[in-house]
């Protein structure tokens, strides 16, 4: 049986369940990575990346695994569908960094609020003396007002200020995150088109990263090669998790080839990776979801 490396701790449980199932099928059938690559059509490096939790295997690869291992394809594909949804929900890039910064700030303000002790105001000089304990204790007379000594501790103004400031900071960060998600959603729905100028001006201060998704496809053919106006790369390696103009160039050229990568947003996510794999399959290339020199050649041709 293979000695597998532990899956990443931050991996979603739904993705982890699929990968554990695939690992068991491989071990149970005594398959090596090379044998798995030869019988499924996906390279050994691709399977190493899939089974180590660095990316979710495509549907065709999971279906091929079920077929050669004699497993229930319906159940395995259901696990795959759930894992893909969980992988798509995973935050990435600037959004993930903003989430970590927000959590760090909230934790810091909470720790300050907890460690700041509540201050008790001293009892006034005319307060009534404490009532003696024991059988000689005398109950207060009916109708009399309780003394200030019987009241509980009061929170100091400094503690109250810290709580209010922490609440305001959390509210501002939550609003910024909501605006960023809304702008990204609008961009994806419109195929990567930038948001209207008035809306972008109102949200620029809250979310600077939202303006980075303004990529366009300006297709032109030069010396027998297609270019989209974002990058002139021909041998760069672009893979899942990357972002920038090279990713936007890949997305534009995929759309020109009739394969939709989702929005032209310059972010290499699950949709873009699936589109690259479909192009590689059509061009009879090594299907690994990574845009390398051979994939660029197919895109530019």
Coordinates of C-alpha atoms in Angstrom, one line a residue:
X1 CA 0.0 0.0 0.0
X2 CA 1.3 3.5 -0.9
X3 CA 2.5 5.8 1.9
X4 CA 0.6 8.9 1.2
X5 CA 1.5 12.4 2.5
X6 CA -1.0 14.0 4.7
X7 CA -3.5 16.2 2.9
X8 CA -3.4 20.0 3.6
X9 CA -5.0 20.9 6.9
X10 CA -6.9 23.8 5.4
X11 CA -8.5 21.5 2.8
X12 CA -12.3 21.5 2.8
X13 CA -13.8 18.3 4.3
X14 CA -15.9 17.7 1.1
X15 CA -12.8 17.8 -1.0
X16 CA -10.9 15.6 1.5
X17 CA -13.6 12.9 1.3
X18 CA -13.3 12.6 -2.5
X19 CA -9.5 12.4 -2.4
X20 CA -9.4 9.8 0.4
X21 CA -11.8 7.7 -1.7
X22 CA -9.7 8.0 -4.8
X23 CA -6.5 7.1 -2.8
X24 CA -8.2 4.0 -1.5
X25 CA -9.3 2.9 -4.9
X26 CA -5.8 3.3 -6.3
X27 CA -4.2 1.3 -3.4
X28 CA -6.9 -1.4 -3.4
X29 CA -6.3 -2.1 -7.1
X30 CA -2.5 -1.9 -6.8
X31 CA -2.1 0.8 -9.4
X32 CA 1.0 2.9 -9.9
X33 CA 0.8 6.5 -11.0
X34 CA 2.1 5.5 -14.5
X35 CA -0.5 2.7 -14.8
X36 CA -3.2 5.2 -13.7
X37 CA -2.0 7.7 -16.3
X38 CA -2.0 5.0 -19.1
X39 CA -5.5 3.8 -18.3
X40 CA -7.2 7.2 -17.7
X41 CA -5.6 9.5 -20.3
X42 CA -4.3 11.9 -17.6
X43 CA -0.6 12.2 -16.9
X44 CA 1.1 10.9 -13.8
X45 CA 2.0 14.4 -12.7
X46 CA -1.6 15.4 -13.0
X47 CA -2.7 12.5 -10.8
X48 CA 0.0 13.4 -8.2
X49 CA -1.4 16.9 -8.1
X50 CA -5.0 15.7 -7.8
X51 CA -4.3 13.1 -5.1
X52 CA -2.1 15.5 -3.0
X53 CA -4.9 18.1 -2.7
X54 CA -3.4 20.8 -4.9
X55 CA -6.3 20.8 -7.4
X56 CA -9.6 18.9 -7.9
X57 CA -9.5 16.2 -10.6
X58 CA -11.8 16.8 -13.6
X59 CA -15.0 14.8 -14.0
X60 CA -13.6 12.7 -16.8
X61 CA -10.7 11.6 -14.7
X62 CA -12.9 10.6 -11.8
X63 CA -15.3 8.7 -14.1
X64 CA -12.3 6.8 -15.6
X65 CA -11.0 5.9 -12.1
X66 CA -14.5 4.5 -11.2
X67 CA -14.5 2.5 -14.5
X68 CA -11.1 0.9 -14.2
X69 CA -11.4 0.2 -10.4
X70 CA -15.0 -1.2 -10.7
X71 CA -16.4 1.3 -8.3
X72 CA -19.9 2.9 -8.2
X73 CA -19.6 5.7 -10.7
X74 CA -22.8 7.5 -9.6
X75 CA -21.6 7.7 -6.0
X76 CA -18.1 8.8 -7.0
X77 CA -19.3 11.5 -9.3
X78 CA -21.7 12.8 -6.7
X79 CA -18.7 13.2 -4.3
X80 CA -16.8 14.9 -7.1
X81 CA -19.7 17.4 -7.8
X82 CA -19.8 18.3 -4.1
X83 CA -16.0 18.7 -4.0
X84 CA -16.0 21.0 -7.0
X85 CA -18.6 23.2 -5.4
X86 CA -16.5 23.4 -2.2
X87 CA -13.4 24.2 -4.2
X88 CA -15.2 27.0 -6.0
X89 CA -16.3 28.5 -2.7
X90 CA -12.7 28.7 -1.5
X91 CA -11.6 32.3 -1.3
X92 CA -8.6 33.3 -3.3
X93 CA -6.2 36.2 -4.0
X94 CA -7.1 39.5 -2.5
X95 CA -10.3 38.3 -1.0
X96 CA -8.6 35.6 1.0
X97 CA -6.0 38.1 2.2
X98 CA -8.7 40.6 3.2
X99 CA -10.5 37.9 5.1
X100 CA -7.3 36.9 7.1
X101 CA -6.6 40.6 7.9
X102 CA -10.2 41.1 9.1
X103 CA -10.0 38.1 11.4
X104 CA -6.6 39.2 12.8
X105 CA -8.0 42.7 13.5
X106 CA -11.2 41.4 15.2
X107 CA -9.1 39.0 17.3
X108 CA -6.8 41.8 18.4
X109 CA -9.7 44.1 19.4
X110 CA -11.4 41.3 21.3
X111 CA -8.2 40.5 23.2
X112 CA -7.8 44.2 24.2
X113 CA -11.4 44.3 25.4
X114 CA -11.0 41.1 27.5
X115 CA -7.7 42.1 29.0
X116 CA -8.9 45.5 30.0
X117 CA -10.3 45.1 33.5
X118 CA -13.5 46.7 34.5
X119 CA -12.9 49.5 37.0
X120 CA -15.1 49.9 40.1
X121 CA -15.8 53.3 41.2
X122 CA -15.0 53.9 44.9
X123 CA -17.9 54.0 47.3
X124 CA -18.9 57.5 48.4
X125 CA -17.9 58.7 51.9
X126 CA -21.5 58.8 53.0
X127 CA -22.3 55.2 52.0
X128 CA -23.9 53.0 54.7
X129 CA -21.5 50.7 56.6
X130 CA -21.6 47.0 55.5
X131 CA -24.2 44.8 57.1
X132 CA -22.5 42.3 59.5
X133 CA -22.7 38.6 58.5
X134 CA -24.0 35.9 60.8
X135 CA -27.1 35.7 63.0
X136 CA -26.7 39.3 64.1
X137 CA -27.2 40.6 60.6
X138 CA -30.1 43.1 60.4
X139 CA -32.3 43.2 57.3
X140 CA -32.8 46.6 55.8
X141 CA -36.0 48.4 56.7
X142 CA -38.8 48.3 54.2
X143 CA -39.0 51.3 52.0
X144 CA -35.4 52.3 52.3
X145 CA -33.2 52.8 49.2
X146 CA -30.3 50.3 48.7
X147 CA -26.8 51.7 49.1
X148 CA -24.3 52.1 46.2
X149 CA -22.1 49.4 47.8
X150 CA -24.7 46.8 46.9
X151 CA -24.5 47.7 43.2
X152 CA -22.3 45.6 40.8
X153 CA -19.1 46.8 39.2
X154 CA -19.3 49.4 36.5
X155 CA -17.5 49.3 33.1
X156 CA -15.0 52.1 32.6
X157 CA -15.2 54.6 29.8
X158 CA -12.0 53.3 28.2
X159 CA -13.4 49.7 28.0
X160 CA -16.6 51.1 26.4
X161 CA -14.6 53.1 23.9
X162 CA -12.6 50.0 22.9
X163 CA -15.8 48.0 22.3
X164 CA -17.4 50.8 20.2
X165 CA -14.2 51.2 18.1
X166 CA -14.0 47.4 17.5
X167 CA -17.6 47.3 16.4
X168 CA -17.1 50.2 14.0
X169 CA -14.0 48.5 12.5
X170 CA -15.8 45.2 12.1
X171 CA -18.7 46.9 10.4
X172 CA -16.5 48.8 7.9
X173 CA -14.5 45.6 7.0
X174 CA -17.8 43.7 6.5
X175 CA -19.2 46.4 4.3
X176 CA -15.9 46.5 2.2
X177 CA -16.0 42.7 1.8
X178 CA -19.6 42.8 0.7
X179 CA -18.9 45.6 -1.9
X180 CA -15.9 43.6 -3.2
X181 CA -18.0 40.4 -3.6
X182 CA -20.8 42.3 -5.3
X183 CA -18.4 43.9 -7.8
X184 CA -16.8 40.6 -8.6
X185 CA -20.2 39.0 -9.1
X186 CA -21.3 41.7 -11.5
X187 CA -18.1 41.3 -13.5
X188 CA -18.5 37.5 -13.8
X189 CA -22.2 37.9 -14.9
X190 CA -21.2 40.4 -17.7
X191 CA -18.3 38.2 -19.0
X192 CA -15.6 40.2 -17.2
X193 CA -16.7 43.7 -18.3
X194 CA -15.8 46.4 -15.8
X195 CA -18.5 47.9 -13.6
X196 CA -20.0 51.3 -14.6
X197 CA -17.8 54.3 -14.0
X198 CA -20.0 55.9 -11.3
X199 CA -20.2 52.6 -9.3
X200 CA -16.4 52.1 -9.6
X201 CA -15.7 55.6 -8.3
X202 CA -17.9 55.0 -5.3
X203 CA -16.3 51.7 -4.4
X204 CA -12.6 52.4 -5.3
X205 CA -11.8 53.5 -1.7
X206 CA -13.4 50.5 -0.2
X207 CA -12.0 47.9 -2.6
X208 CA -8.9 48.8 -4.7
X209 CA -8.6 45.2 -6.0
X210 CA -11.9 45.5 -7.8
X211 CA -10.4 47.7 -10.5
X212 CA -7.8 45.0 -11.4
X213 CA -10.4 42.9 -13.2
X214 CA -10.8 45.4 -16.1
X215 CA -9.5 43.2 -18.9
X216 CA -10.7 43.3 -22.5
X217 CA -10.2 41.0 -25.5
X218 CA -8.8 43.0 -28.5
X219 CA -8.2 40.1 -30.9
X220 CA -5.8 40.5 -33.8
X221 CA -3.8 38.1 -36.0
X222 CA -0.1 38.9 -36.4
X223 CA 2.3 36.7 -38.4
X224 CA -0.1 33.8 -38.2
X225 CA -0.6 34.1 -34.4
X226 CA -3.6 35.4 -32.4
X227 CA -3.2 38.0 -29.8
X228 CA -5.8 39.5 -27.4
X229 CA -4.0 42.7 -26.3
X230 CA -3.2 41.6 -22.7
X231 CA 0.1 39.8 -23.1
X232 CA 2.4 38.6 -25.8
X233 CA 3.7 35.5 -23.8
X234 CA 4.4 32.3 -25.8
X235 CA 6.2 30.1 -23.3
X236 CA 5.2 31.3 -19.8
X237 CA 3.6 28.8 -17.3
X238 CA 0.2 29.9 -16.0
X239 CA -1.6 27.6 -13.6
X240 CA -4.4 27.5 -11.0
X241 CA -4.2 30.4 -8.5
X242 CA -2.3 32.8 -10.8
X243 CA -3.7 36.2 -11.7
X244 CA -2.8 39.0 -14.0
X245 CA -2.7 40.0 -17.7
X246 CA -1.3 36.6 -18.8
X247 CA -4.3 34.8 -17.3
X248 CA -6.6 37.3 -19.1
X249 CA -4.8 36.6 -22.4
X250 CA -5.4 32.8 -21.9
X251 CA -9.1 33.5 -21.1
X252 CA -9.5 35.6 -24.2
X253 CA -7.8 33.1 -26.5
X254 CA -9.9 30.3 -25.0
X255 CA -13.1 32.2 -25.7
X256 CA -11.8 32.8 -29.3
X257 CA -11.4 29.0 -29.7
X258 CA -15.0 28.5 -28.7
X259 CA -14.3 27.3 -25.1
X260 CA -15.8 29.5 -22.3
X261 CA -13.5 30.2 -19.3
X262 CA -16.1 32.2 -17.5
X263 CA -15.4 35.9 -17.1
X264 CA -12.3 37.6 -18.4
X265 CA -11.1 38.6 -15.0
X266 CA -7.5 37.7 -15.0
X267 CA -7.9 35.1 -12.3
X268 CA -7.0 31.4 -13.0
X269 CA -9.8 29.6 -11.1
X270 CA -11.7 26.3 -11.6
X271 CA -13.6 27.5 -14.7
X272 CA -10.4 28.6 -16.5
X273 CA -8.6 25.4 -15.5
X274 CA -11.5 23.3 -16.9
X275 CA -11.4 25.3 -20.1
X276 CA -7.7 24.8 -20.5
X277 CA -8.1 21.0 -20.0
X278 CA -10.8 20.9 -22.7
X279 CA -8.5 22.7 -25.1
X280 CA -5.6 20.4 -24.3
X281 CA -7.8 17.4 -24.9
X282 CA -9.0 18.7 -28.3
X283 CA -5.4 19.5 -29.3
X284 CA -4.2 16.0 -28.1
X285 CA -1.8 17.5 -25.5
X286 CA -1.0 16.4 -22.0
X287 CA -4.1 17.2 -20.1
X288 CA -2.9 18.9 -16.8
X289 CA -4.9 22.2 -16.7
X290 CA -1.7 24.2 -16.9
X291 CA -1.0 26.7 -19.7
X292 CA 2.6 25.9 -20.8
X293 CA 4.5 26.4 -24.1
X294 CA 2.5 23.7 -26.0
X295 CA -0.8 25.1 -24.7
X296 CA 0.2 28.7 -25.7
X297 CA 1.1 27.4 -29.2
X298 CA -2.4 25.9 -29.5
X299 CA -4.0 29.1 -28.3
X300 CA -2.0 31.3 -30.6
X301 CA -2.4 29.1 -33.6

